[in-house]
Amino acid sequence: MRRSQHKHSARVRVLAIAVVAIAASGTVIGSCVFDTKTNFCEKFGLRCKEGQECAANQAVCIEIGGCGDGITGNNEICDDGNIIDGETDDAGVFIPDQCSHDCMSNQQCGNKNIDKGEECDDGSDNGSPTGICDNRCHKVNRVCGNGVVDPNTPEECDPGEMDSTGCNSNMAGSASCKPSMCGDGYINRAAHEMCDTGIGRPDAADCNGMLCTSPACGDNYLNMVAGEECESSRLDTQNCNGKPGGPASCRSTRCGDGYINTAFTPSGGIDPEECDNAGGGDTTMCNGNNHGNNGPGACRHPTCGDGYTNSALAEQCDTLGGADSRTCNGSGAGSVKCKLSSCGDGYQNDTAGEQCETAGGVDTSSCNGSGAGALACRNSRCGDGYKNATAGEGCDDGDADTMNCNGSTAPMKAKCQPPKCGDGYVNTKAGEQCEPAADGGDTAACNGVGAGAVSCQFSVCGDGHVNTKASEQCESDADCSPSKTCNMCQCTP
């Protein structure tokens, strides 16, 4: 049995001082108290006279082989290595150790030996209803537990040695032989108590305080200390998971709690849960909780058009009902359903403004490809501002003529082509004043394609080009014979 370290140390110091004092007195009187033959105990620093030795667990000298050597021998009942009965604790209560000071008693109540600290010991009769000694070897006249409500005692009832439905036994401490009551701090199993948190009956993690029962989801008692957030009589409701919910039982409903509550429709949802991923993430079989935002399709089996973008299925968007939107292909888009609408994805999304589609987003003779910017997947047209070479356009600066491009009003072969003298279209923005004959030759009013810098310009005497169709014979004296000169584009003598 554990001893007080302070008292043990004090005893060692007292014994050591005594030994030193005795040795000193022996010197004074000129002789030794001990014989010249002694035994020195290194364990305690103690010297014993011949025929003695140190006790096994105490700084004291004992007869060799006697009580206290830690070996049960001769007529000893026990031997715990010391020659004390025990010690008194700080509260003044005597605590016996495992063996008496003379090694003749194990100091156990019930051994019919009245040991130190005991008032009586009647052996097996201890604690009997008619006995005068209780199970702790204290004298009693009448005790709680004898089955009789003894007069002149605080007893209100007495069930004998065991609890009864209405009365606590003598194991109940201050509540012994009192009517069993939830809140008395004693668990009376016979009264069907599973726990008892005492005065005030507060809830505990393992006890419904007001009922003295163990917490259980579905017991219609809300024990928040036990982690319950709600109670619903074991049934699933819109706001509470029932008993089958495992770790989520009796907790507030939440898409992502890992429990499928078919009575619960997540916020923003249309239909109840039909699946639930713990943590709220998406899987290919179940929509998650949209990062806590829920909405249509949350905790439902995924389908394009359910209004929930399921990342595990590589959905990029999802319009409720499955219709096309300005940015998203609907459920009828085949392999690109619930994908962001993109020119070249092979699906013509009219709602997104597409008029046509091209495989891979390349230009075709009738459709602008994905490189056309705002005009992507729009019908190709001269004048739309996008040069579609596959449609035969050499340029496209819009409907109006520019110095570099014929507009949409030019003849078919010339429209959306770079301006060219002889193309049959007068592009004044490109500096043209007229167009020559169909073969590009001069006309009476217009210089042809061979006129150099004055091609497709009105024929004018002095323009440096001899336009015979305009009746010009010369433009300089070099154009006339030596005997003639050029006068007003006519050679005269």
Short mmCIF file of C-alpha atoms in Angstrom, two decimals:
data_model
loop_
_atom_site.label_atom_id
_atom_site.label_comp_id
_atom_site.label_asym_id
_atom_site.label_seq_id
_atom_site.Cartn_x
_atom_site.Cartn_y
_atom_site.Cartn_z
CA MET A 1 0.00 0.00 0.00
CA ARG A 2 1.33 3.50 -0.87
CA ARG A 3 2.92 5.40 2.04
CA SER A 4 3.39 9.09 2.58
CA GLN A 5 6.83 9.95 1.20
CA HIS A 6 7.20 12.78 3.69
CA LYS A 7 6.61 10.52 6.69
CA HIS A 8 8.86 7.79 5.34
CA SER A 9 11.69 10.28 4.83
CA ALA A 10 11.12 11.66 8.30
CA ARG A 11 11.43 8.20 9.84
CA VAL A 12 14.69 7.59 7.95
CA ARG A 13 16.12 10.90 9.16
CA VAL A 14 15.09 10.20 12.78
CA LEU A 15 16.67 6.74 12.71
CA ALA A 16 19.85 8.06 11.14
CA ILE A 17 20.12 10.82 13.76
CA ALA A 18 19.53 8.25 16.50
CA VAL A 19 22.30 6.03 15.17
CA VAL A 20 24.71 8.97 15.00
CA ALA A 21 23.74 10.06 18.52
CA ILE A 22 24.24 6.60 19.96
CA ALA A 23 27.60 6.26 18.24
CA ALA A 24 28.64 9.62 19.63
CA SER A 25 27.60 8.73 23.15
CA GLY A 26 29.52 5.49 22.88
CA THR A 27 32.65 7.42 22.09
CA VAL A 28 32.15 9.68 25.06
CA ILE A 29 31.94 6.82 27.51
CA GLY A 30 34.86 5.08 25.88
CA SER A 31 32.97 2.03 24.58
CA CYS A 32 30.66 1.02 21.59
CA VAL A 33 27.00 0.28 21.93
CA PHE A 34 27.37 -2.39 19.25
CA ASP A 35 29.77 -5.22 19.25
CA THR A 36 32.81 -4.83 17.14
CA LYS A 37 31.15 -7.08 14.59
CA THR A 38 28.37 -5.18 12.78
CA ASN A 39 26.42 -5.33 9.54
CA PHE A 40 26.28 -2.22 7.31
CA CYS A 41 23.14 -1.69 5.23
CA GLU A 42 24.13 0.18 2.11
CA LYS A 43 20.48 0.67 1.03
CA PHE A 44 19.71 2.93 3.98
CA GLY A 45 23.23 3.85 5.21
CA LEU A 46 22.43 2.10 8.47
CA ARG A 47 24.74 -0.06 10.59
CA CYS A 48 23.16 -2.94 12.57
CA LYS A 49 24.77 -4.94 15.35
CA GLU A 50 25.82 -8.51 14.94
CA GLY A 51 22.85 -10.84 14.45
CA GLN A 52 20.76 -8.11 12.85
CA GLU A 53 20.11 -6.87 9.36
CA CYS A 54 18.16 -4.05 7.73
CA ALA A 55 14.50 -4.59 6.91
CA ALA A 56 13.84 -5.03 3.20
CA ASN A 57 11.71 -1.90 2.83
CA GLN A 58 12.35 0.13 5.97
CA ALA A 59 15.39 1.84 7.53
CA VAL A 60 15.35 -0.23 10.70
CA CYS A 61 17.38 -3.14 12.08
CA ILE A 62 15.65 -6.51 12.54
CA GLU A 63 16.77 -9.96 13.58
CA ILE A 64 18.32 -11.82 10.71
CA GLY A 65 15.59 -13.86 9.02
CA GLY A 66 12.95 -12.21 11.18
CA CYS A 67 9.79 -10.27 10.39
CA GLY A 68 10.57 -7.48 7.95
CA ASP A 69 13.07 -9.25 5.73
CA GLY A 70 10.44 -9.51 2.93
CA ILE A 71 10.42 -13.34 3.04
CA THR A 72 7.46 -15.14 4.58
CA GLY A 73 8.98 -17.81 6.78
CA ASN A 74 8.67 -19.72 10.08
CA ASN A 75 5.23 -19.03 11.51
CA GLU A 76 4.73 -15.77 9.63
CA ILE A 77 1.43 -15.11 7.84
CA CYS A 78 3.02 -12.50 5.59
CA ASP A 79 6.12 -10.32 5.29
CA ASP A 80 6.06 -7.04 3.35
CA GLY A 81 9.60 -5.98 4.28
CA ASN A 82 8.75 -3.60 7.14
CA ILE A 83 7.66 -3.76 10.80
CA ILE A 84 4.86 -1.22 10.73
CA ASP A 85 1.11 -1.69 10.43
CA GLY A 86 0.56 1.15 7.96
CA GLU A 87 0.26 4.90 8.11
CA THR A 88 -2.17 7.71 8.66
CA ASP A 89 -2.99 9.88 5.66
CA ASP A 90 -3.32 13.67 5.64
CA ALA A 91 -7.01 13.39 6.54
CA GLY A 92 -6.18 11.43 9.68
CA VAL A 93 -7.43 8.10 8.29
CA PHE A 94 -5.30 5.06 9.08
CA ILE A 95 -4.35 3.06 5.97
CA PRO A 96 -3.10 -0.47 6.70
CA ASP A 97 -0.39 -1.97 4.54
CA GLN A 98 -0.23 -5.56 3.34
CA CYS A 99 1.20 -7.03 6.52
CA SER A 100 1.15 -6.21 10.24
CA HIS A 101 4.23 -5.13 12.20
CA ASP A 102 4.72 -8.68 13.59
CA CYS A 103 4.02 -10.45 10.27
CA MET A 104 1.10 -12.31 11.84
CA SER A 105 -1.77 -10.70 9.93
CA ASN A 106 -2.42 -9.66 6.35
CA GLN A 107 -4.57 -6.85 7.77
CA GLN A 108 -7.51 -7.69 5.54
CA CYS A 109 -10.98 -7.08 6.93
CA GLY A 110 -12.58 -10.49 7.19
CA ASN A 111 -9.58 -12.45 8.46
CA LYS A 112 -11.05 -12.59 11.99
CA ASN A 113 -8.05 -10.71 13.32
CA ILE A 114 -8.65 -7.22 14.68
CA ASP A 115 -5.84 -5.28 13.09
CA LYS A 116 -4.79 -1.72 13.73
CA GLY A 117 -7.47 0.66 12.45
CA GLU A 118 -10.19 -2.01 12.74
CA GLU A 119 -12.87 -1.94 15.40
CA CYS A 120 -14.00 -5.51 14.89
CA ASP A 121 -13.62 -8.49 12.56
CA ASP A 122 -16.16 -11.31 12.58
CA GLY A 123 -14.89 -12.90 9.40
CA SER A 124 -17.65 -14.08 7.08
CA ASP A 125 -20.27 -12.61 9.41
CA ASN A 126 -19.09 -9.10 8.64
CA GLY A 127 -21.90 -7.07 7.08
CA SER A 128 -24.63 -9.62 7.85
CA PRO A 129 -28.08 -8.18 8.63
CA THR A 130 -27.77 -9.15 12.28
CA GLY A 131 -24.04 -8.71 12.68
CA ILE A 132 -22.33 -6.04 14.73
CA CYS A 133 -19.42 -5.60 12.31
CA ASP A 134 -19.71 -4.20 8.81
CA ASN A 135 -17.68 -5.11 5.72
CA ARG A 136 -15.07 -2.48 6.63
CA CYS A 137 -14.57 -3.90 10.11
CA HIS A 138 -16.33 -1.06 11.87
CA LYS A 139 -18.76 -1.73 14.70
CA VAL A 140 -22.43 -1.11 13.91
CA ASN A 141 -25.61 -1.62 15.73
CA ARG A 142 -27.87 -1.62 12.68
CA VAL A 143 -26.76 -0.73 9.15
CA CYS A 144 -28.31 0.13 5.80
CA GLY A 145 -28.46 -3.12 3.96
CA ASN A 146 -29.93 -5.37 6.63
CA GLY A 147 -33.32 -5.33 4.96
CA VAL A 148 -34.97 -3.50 7.84
CA VAL A 149 -35.75 0.18 8.14
CA ASP A 150 -33.96 0.70 11.46
CA PRO A 151 -35.46 3.24 13.86
CA ASN A 152 -33.51 6.27 14.96
CA THR A 153 -31.52 6.26 11.69
CA PRO A 154 -31.73 8.36 8.51
CA GLU A 155 -33.00 5.30 6.65
CA GLU A 156 -36.20 5.80 4.62
CA CYS A 157 -36.12 2.31 3.13
CA ASP A 158 -33.80 -0.69 3.17
CA PRO A 159 -33.67 -3.13 0.24
CA GLY A 160 -31.05 -5.36 1.82
CA GLU A 161 -27.71 -5.83 0.14
CA MET A 162 -29.01 -5.15 -3.39
CA ASP A 163 -30.78 -2.21 -4.98
CA SER A 164 -34.50 -2.47 -5.51
CA THR A 165 -36.79 -0.64 -7.91
CA GLY A 166 -37.74 1.92 -5.30
CA CYS A 167 -34.77 1.96 -2.91
CA ASN A 168 -31.00 2.40 -3.07
CA SER A 169 -28.76 -0.13 -1.34
CA ASN A 170 -25.90 0.68 1.02
CA MET A 171 -23.63 1.18 -2.02
CA ALA A 172 -25.29 4.54 -2.77
CA GLY A 173 -23.21 6.64 -0.38
CA SER A 174 -25.25 9.53 1.02
CA ALA A 175 -28.25 8.24 -0.94
CA SER A 176 -28.10 4.78 0.72
CA CYS A 177 -31.44 3.51 2.03
CA LYS A 178 -33.18 6.40 0.35
CA PRO A 179 -35.88 6.11 -2.32
CA SER A 180 -34.30 5.78 -5.77
CA MET A 181 -34.52 9.09 -7.60
CA CYS A 182 -33.01 10.31 -10.89
CA GLY A 183 -30.64 13.05 -9.85
CA ASP A 184 -29.44 11.57 -6.56
CA GLY A 185 -26.04 10.85 -8.12
CA TYR A 186 -26.36 7.06 -7.73
CA ILE A 187 -27.04 4.66 -10.61
CA ASN A 188 -29.76 2.27 -9.46
CA ARG A 189 -29.92 -0.38 -12.17
CA ALA A 190 -32.92 -2.05 -10.54
CA ALA A 191 -34.81 1.22 -11.02
CA HIS A 192 -33.80 1.04 -14.73
CA GLU A 193 -31.32 3.90 -14.41
CA MET A 194 -28.47 3.73 -16.90
CA CYS A 195 -26.64 6.76 -15.51
CA ASP A 196 -27.13 9.59 -13.01
CA THR A 197 -25.44 12.98 -13.25
CA GLY A 198 -26.59 14.15 -9.82
CA ILE A 199 -28.07 17.39 -8.57
CA GLY A 200 -29.69 19.45 -11.31
CA ARG A 201 -29.56 16.43 -13.62
CA PRO A 202 -27.35 18.08 -16.27
CA ASP A 203 -26.82 16.29 -19.56
CA ALA A 204 -23.51 14.52 -20.19
CA ALA A 205 -22.01 12.93 -23.27
CA ASP A 206 -23.03 9.51 -21.93
CA CYS A 207 -26.17 10.44 -20.00
CA ASN A 208 -29.54 12.07 -20.56
CA GLY A 209 -29.57 14.05 -17.32
CA MET A 210 -33.31 14.46 -16.91
CA LEU A 211 -34.08 10.82 -17.69
CA CYS A 212 -31.02 8.99 -16.31
CA THR A 213 -30.85 7.04 -19.59
CA SER A 214 -28.04 6.58 -22.09
CA PRO A 215 -28.32 8.94 -25.09
CA ALA A 216 -29.76 7.36 -28.22
CA CYS A 217 -30.95 8.96 -31.42
CA GLY A 218 -34.69 8.43 -31.55
CA ASP A 219 -35.30 8.50 -27.80
CA ASN A 220 -37.16 11.81 -28.22
CA TYR A 221 -34.72 13.53 -25.86
CA LEU A 222 -32.43 16.17 -27.33
CA ASN A 223 -29.01 15.78 -25.71
CA MET A 224 -26.77 18.40 -27.29
CA VAL A 225 -23.84 17.48 -25.02
CA ALA A 226 -23.91 14.04 -26.67
CA GLY A 227 -23.66 15.71 -30.08
CA GLU A 228 -27.33 15.61 -31.03
CA GLU A 229 -28.59 18.59 -33.03
CA CYS A 230 -32.19 17.45 -33.39
CA GLU A 231 -34.61 14.63 -32.52
CA SER A 232 -37.25 13.18 -34.83
CA SER A 233 -38.48 9.94 -33.24
CA ARG A 234 -36.02 7.90 -35.34
CA LEU A 235 -37.61 9.16 -38.59
CA ASP A 236 -36.03 11.23 -41.35
CA THR A 237 -37.52 14.71 -41.75
CA GLN A 238 -36.72 17.80 -43.78
CA ASN A 239 -34.66 19.19 -40.93
CA CYS A 240 -33.39 16.10 -39.08
CA ASN A 241 -31.71 12.80 -39.95
CA GLY A 242 -33.30 9.82 -38.23
CA LYS A 243 -31.68 6.92 -36.39
CA PRO A 244 -30.51 5.02 -39.53
CA GLY A 245 -28.18 7.92 -40.30
CA GLY A 246 -25.12 6.44 -38.60
CA PRO A 247 -22.72 9.22 -37.57
CA ALA A 248 -25.21 11.71 -39.07
CA SER A 249 -28.10 10.47 -36.89
CA CYS A 250 -29.97 13.18 -34.99
CA ARG A 251 -28.01 15.86 -36.79
CA SER A 252 -29.34 18.69 -38.91
CA THR A 253 -29.82 17.68 -42.54
CA ARG A 254 -27.09 18.67 -44.97
CA CYS A 255 -26.25 17.64 -48.51
CA GLY A 256 -22.73 16.25 -48.07
CA ASP A 257 -23.18 14.61 -44.66
CA GLY A 258 -22.89 11.16 -46.24
CA TYR A 259 -26.45 10.10 -45.35
CA ILE A 260 -29.27 9.85 -47.92
CA ASN A 261 -32.29 11.49 -46.33
CA THR A 262 -35.12 11.01 -48.82
CA ALA A 263 -37.32 13.40 -46.82
CA PHE A 264 -34.84 16.26 -47.27
CA THR A 265 -34.65 18.63 -50.24
CA PRO A 266 -31.46 20.77 -50.21
CA SER A 267 -31.80 24.54 -50.39
CA GLY A 268 -32.56 25.70 -53.92
CA GLY A 269 -33.36 22.14 -54.91
CA ILE A 270 -36.48 20.77 -56.55
CA ASP A 271 -36.43 17.12 -55.47
CA PRO A 272 -35.32 15.23 -52.31
CA GLU A 273 -31.93 13.58 -51.94
CA GLU A 274 -31.37 10.35 -53.82
CA CYS A 275 -27.64 10.13 -53.08
CA ASP A 276 -25.15 11.85 -50.77
CA ASN A 277 -21.38 12.05 -51.00
CA ALA A 278 -19.64 12.55 -47.65
CA GLY A 279 -17.87 15.88 -47.85
CA GLY A 280 -20.11 17.19 -50.64
CA GLY A 281 -17.81 16.47 -53.59
CA ASP A 282 -19.03 15.37 -57.04
CA THR A 283 -18.82 11.80 -58.30
CA THR A 284 -19.90 10.30 -61.60
CA MET A 285 -22.92 8.80 -59.83
CA CYS A 286 -23.91 11.69 -57.58
CA ASN A 287 -23.96 15.48 -57.61
CA GLY A 288 -22.30 17.08 -54.59
CA ASN A 289 -23.38 20.22 -52.75
CA ASN A 290 -21.89 22.77 -55.17
CA HIS A 291 -19.27 23.87 -52.63
CA GLY A 292 -21.97 24.37 -50.01
CA ASN A 293 -24.27 26.34 -52.31
CA ASN A 294 -26.55 23.40 -53.20
CA GLY A 295 -29.12 24.52 -55.78
CA PRO A 296 -30.93 22.39 -58.40
CA GLY A 297 -29.60 18.87 -58.69
CA ALA A 298 -27.69 18.83 -55.38
CA CYS A 299 -27.46 15.28 -53.95
CA ARG A 300 -29.22 13.85 -57.02
CA HIS A 301 -28.07 11.41 -59.69
CA PRO A 302 -26.41 13.59 -62.34
CA THR A 303 -27.98 14.28 -65.73
CA CYS A 304 -27.34 17.05 -68.25
CA GLY A 305 -30.21 19.48 -67.76
CA ASP A 306 -30.57 19.08 -63.99
CA GLY A 307 -29.19 22.57 -63.42
CA TYR A 308 -26.08 21.28 -61.58
CA THR A 309 -22.59 21.38 -63.11
CA ASN A 310 -20.98 18.06 -62.15
CA SER A 311 -17.21 18.39 -62.43
CA ALA A 312 -16.64 14.63 -62.08
CA LEU A 313 -18.50 14.17 -65.38
CA ALA A 314 -16.47 17.02 -66.94
CA GLU A 315 -19.59 19.16 -67.29
CA GLN A 316 -18.68 22.78 -67.93
CA CYS A 317 -22.18 24.17 -67.51
CA ASP A 318 -25.73 22.93 -67.02
CA THR A 319 -28.98 24.73 -67.77
CA LEU A 320 -32.03 23.59 -65.83
CA GLY A 321 -34.36 21.84 -68.24
CA GLY A 322 -31.60 21.09 -70.74
CA ALA A 323 -32.26 23.96 -73.18
CA ASP A 324 -29.45 25.78 -75.00
CA SER A 325 -28.33 29.05 -73.45
CA ARG A 326 -26.18 31.90 -74.68
CA THR A 327 -23.10 30.25 -73.19
CA CYS A 328 -24.06 26.58 -72.71
CA ASN A 329 -25.03 23.73 -74.99
CA GLY A 330 -28.16 21.96 -73.80
CA SER A 331 -28.91 18.28 -73.36
CA GLY A 332 -29.54 17.81 -77.11
CA ALA A 333 -25.95 18.69 -78.06
CA GLY A 334 -24.72 15.11 -78.19
CA SER A 335 -21.11 14.68 -77.15
CA VAL A 336 -20.80 18.38 -76.32
CA LYS A 337 -23.91 18.62 -74.16
CA CYS A 338 -23.41 20.62 -70.97
CA LYS A 339 -20.24 22.10 -72.46
CA LEU A 340 -19.57 25.78 -72.99
CA SER A 341 -20.81 26.76 -76.44
CA SER A 342 -17.86 27.15 -78.81
CA CYS A 343 -17.65 27.73 -82.54
CA GLY A 344 -16.16 24.58 -83.99
CA ASP A 345 -17.58 22.18 -81.37
CA GLY A 346 -19.78 20.62 -84.03
CA TYR A 347 -23.06 21.79 -82.52
CA GLN A 348 -24.97 24.81 -83.78
CA ASN A 349 -26.24 26.68 -80.75
CA ASP A 350 -28.71 29.20 -82.12
CA THR A 351 -29.26 30.74 -78.68
CA ALA A 352 -25.54 31.50 -78.55
CA GLY A 353 -25.93 33.41 -81.87
CA GLU A 354 -24.46 30.70 -84.10
CA GLN A 355 -25.87 30.58 -87.67
CA CYS A 356 -23.72 27.69 -88.82
CA GLU A 357 -21.06 25.26 -87.57
CA THR A 358 -17.82 24.07 -89.05
CA ALA A 359 -15.89 20.97 -88.06
CA GLY A 360 -12.86 22.00 -86.07
CA GLY A 361 -13.73 25.67 -86.47
CA VAL A 362 -12.25 26.14 -89.98
CA ASP A 363 -13.71 28.50 -92.58
CA THR A 364 -16.00 27.07 -95.24
CA SER A 365 -17.47 28.66 -98.35
CA SER A 366 -20.64 29.48 -96.44
CA CYS A 367 -19.54 29.68 -92.79
CA ASN A 368 -16.95 31.71 -90.92
CA GLY A 369 -14.72 29.59 -88.69
CA SER A 370 -13.69 30.07 -85.05
CA GLY A 371 -11.03 32.62 -86.05
CA ALA A 372 -13.65 35.12 -87.11
CA GLY A 373 -14.02 36.60 -83.63
CA ALA A 374 -17.48 38.03 -83.14
CA LEU A 375 -18.41 36.68 -86.59
CA ALA A 376 -17.40 33.09 -85.75
CA CYS A 377 -20.00 30.51 -86.82
CA ARG A 378 -21.91 33.19 -88.73
CA ASN A 379 -22.89 32.84 -92.38
CA SER A 380 -20.08 34.13 -94.56
CA ARG A 381 -21.03 37.35 -96.42
CA CYS A 382 -19.02 39.91 -98.37
CA GLY A 383 -19.24 43.02 -96.28
CA ASP A 384 -19.36 41.33 -92.86
CA GLY A 385 -15.83 42.57 -92.14
CA TYR A 386 -14.18 39.11 -92.02
CA LYS A 387 -12.02 37.87 -94.88
CA ASN A 388 -13.13 34.31 -95.58
CA ALA A 389 -10.62 33.07 -98.12
CA THR A 390 -12.43 29.75 -98.48
CA ALA A 391 -15.46 31.72 -99.66
CA GLY A 392 -13.21 33.34 -102.34
CA GLU A 393 -12.82 36.66 -100.56
CA GLY A 394 -9.55 38.48 -101.14
CA CYS A 395 -10.45 41.11 -98.61
CA ASP A 396 -13.41 42.30 -96.55
CA ASP A 397 -13.46 45.77 -95.07
CA GLY A 398 -17.24 45.89 -94.76
CA ASP A 399 -19.98 46.86 -97.15
CA ALA A 400 -18.39 50.14 -98.26
CA ASP A 401 -15.50 50.48 -100.67
CA THR A 402 -12.05 51.21 -99.26
CA MET A 403 -8.82 52.04 -101.02
CA ASN A 404 -7.78 48.41 -100.50
CA CYS A 405 -11.04 46.52 -100.98
CA ASN A 406 -14.15 46.60 -103.13
CA GLY A 407 -17.32 46.66 -101.04
CA SER A 408 -20.40 44.47 -101.23
CA THR A 409 -21.97 46.57 -104.05
CA ALA A 410 -19.29 45.52 -106.53
CA PRO A 411 -20.15 42.92 -109.17
CA MET A 412 -19.89 39.32 -108.01
CA LYS A 413 -16.39 38.72 -109.30
CA ALA A 414 -15.07 42.01 -107.97
CA LYS A 415 -16.80 42.23 -104.58
CA CYS A 416 -14.53 41.67 -101.57
CA GLN A 417 -11.51 41.69 -103.86
CA PRO A 418 -8.60 44.15 -103.88
CA PRO A 419 -9.37 47.00 -106.37
CA LYS A 420 -7.93 46.38 -109.84
CA CYS A 421 -8.21 48.46 -113.01
CA GLY A 422 -10.15 46.37 -115.46
CA ASP A 423 -12.13 44.40 -112.84
CA GLY A 424 -15.31 46.00 -114.14
CA TYR A 425 -15.96 48.04 -110.99
CA VAL A 426 -15.11 51.68 -110.48
CA ASN A 427 -13.76 51.96 -106.87
CA THR A 428 -13.43 55.69 -106.36
CA LYS A 429 -11.86 55.08 -102.88
CA ALA A 430 -8.99 53.40 -104.73
CA GLY A 431 -8.66 56.47 -107.06
CA GLU A 432 -10.47 55.00 -110.07
CA GLN A 433 -12.50 57.37 -112.27
CA CYS A 434 -13.68 54.91 -114.85
CA GLU A 435 -13.35 51.37 -116.09
CA PRO A 436 -11.87 50.43 -119.52
CA ALA A 437 -13.37 48.13 -122.11
CA ALA A 438 -14.08 44.54 -121.18
CA ASP A 439 -10.72 43.54 -122.61
CA GLY A 440 -8.99 46.25 -120.59
CA GLY A 441 -8.41 48.46 -123.58
CA ASP A 442 -8.94 52.19 -123.91
CA THR A 443 -12.34 53.66 -124.55
CA ALA A 444 -13.14 57.12 -125.85
CA ALA A 445 -13.60 58.30 -122.27
CA CYS A 446 -11.33 56.04 -120.22
CA ASN A 447 -7.74 55.04 -120.33
CA GLY A 448 -7.27 51.24 -120.29
CA VAL A 449 -5.13 49.03 -118.12
CA GLY A 450 -2.07 49.81 -120.23
CA ALA A 451 -2.13 53.49 -119.39
CA GLY A 452 0.20 53.10 -116.44
CA ALA A 453 -0.35 55.66 -113.75
CA VAL A 454 -3.41 57.03 -115.54
CA SER A 455 -5.10 53.65 -115.99
CA CYS A 456 -8.83 53.81 -115.22
CA GLN A 457 -8.61 57.61 -115.38
CA PHE A 458 -10.66 59.80 -117.70
CA SER A 459 -8.78 60.26 -120.96
CA VAL A 460 -7.39 63.84 -121.05
CA CYS A 461 -5.10 65.38 -123.59
CA GLY A 462 -1.85 65.89 -121.84
CA ASP A 463 -2.23 63.00 -119.40
CA GLY A 464 0.82 61.33 -120.97
CA HIS A 465 -1.16 58.42 -122.50
CA VAL A 466 -1.99 58.38 -126.20
CA ASN A 467 -5.61 57.15 -126.19
CA THR A 468 -6.36 56.56 -129.85
CA LYS A 469 -9.97 55.66 -128.92
CA ALA A 470 -10.26 59.25 -127.80
CA SER A 471 -8.84 60.35 -131.27
CA GLU A 472 -5.47 61.24 -129.74
CA GLN A 473 -2.47 60.98 -132.08
CA CYS A 474 0.21 62.11 -129.74
CA GLU A 475 1.06 63.33 -126.31
CA SER A 476 4.51 64.77 -127.22
CA ASP A 477 6.56 65.65 -130.31
CA ALA A 478 8.27 62.30 -129.98
CA ASP A 479 4.98 60.71 -131.00
CA CYS A 480 5.02 62.60 -134.38
CA SER A 481 7.19 62.37 -137.51
CA PRO A 482 10.16 64.71 -137.64
CA SER A 483 8.33 67.07 -139.92
CA LYS A 484 5.40 67.40 -137.51
CA THR A 485 4.74 68.60 -134.01
CA CYS A 486 2.18 67.59 -131.39
CA ASN A 487 -0.46 70.20 -131.06
CA MET A 488 -3.41 69.47 -128.81
CA CYS A 489 -2.58 65.77 -129.07
CA GLN A 490 -2.74 66.01 -132.82
CA CYS A 491 0.35 65.86 -135.04
CA THR A 492 0.39 68.86 -137.42
CA PRO A 493 3.02 70.06 -139.90
#
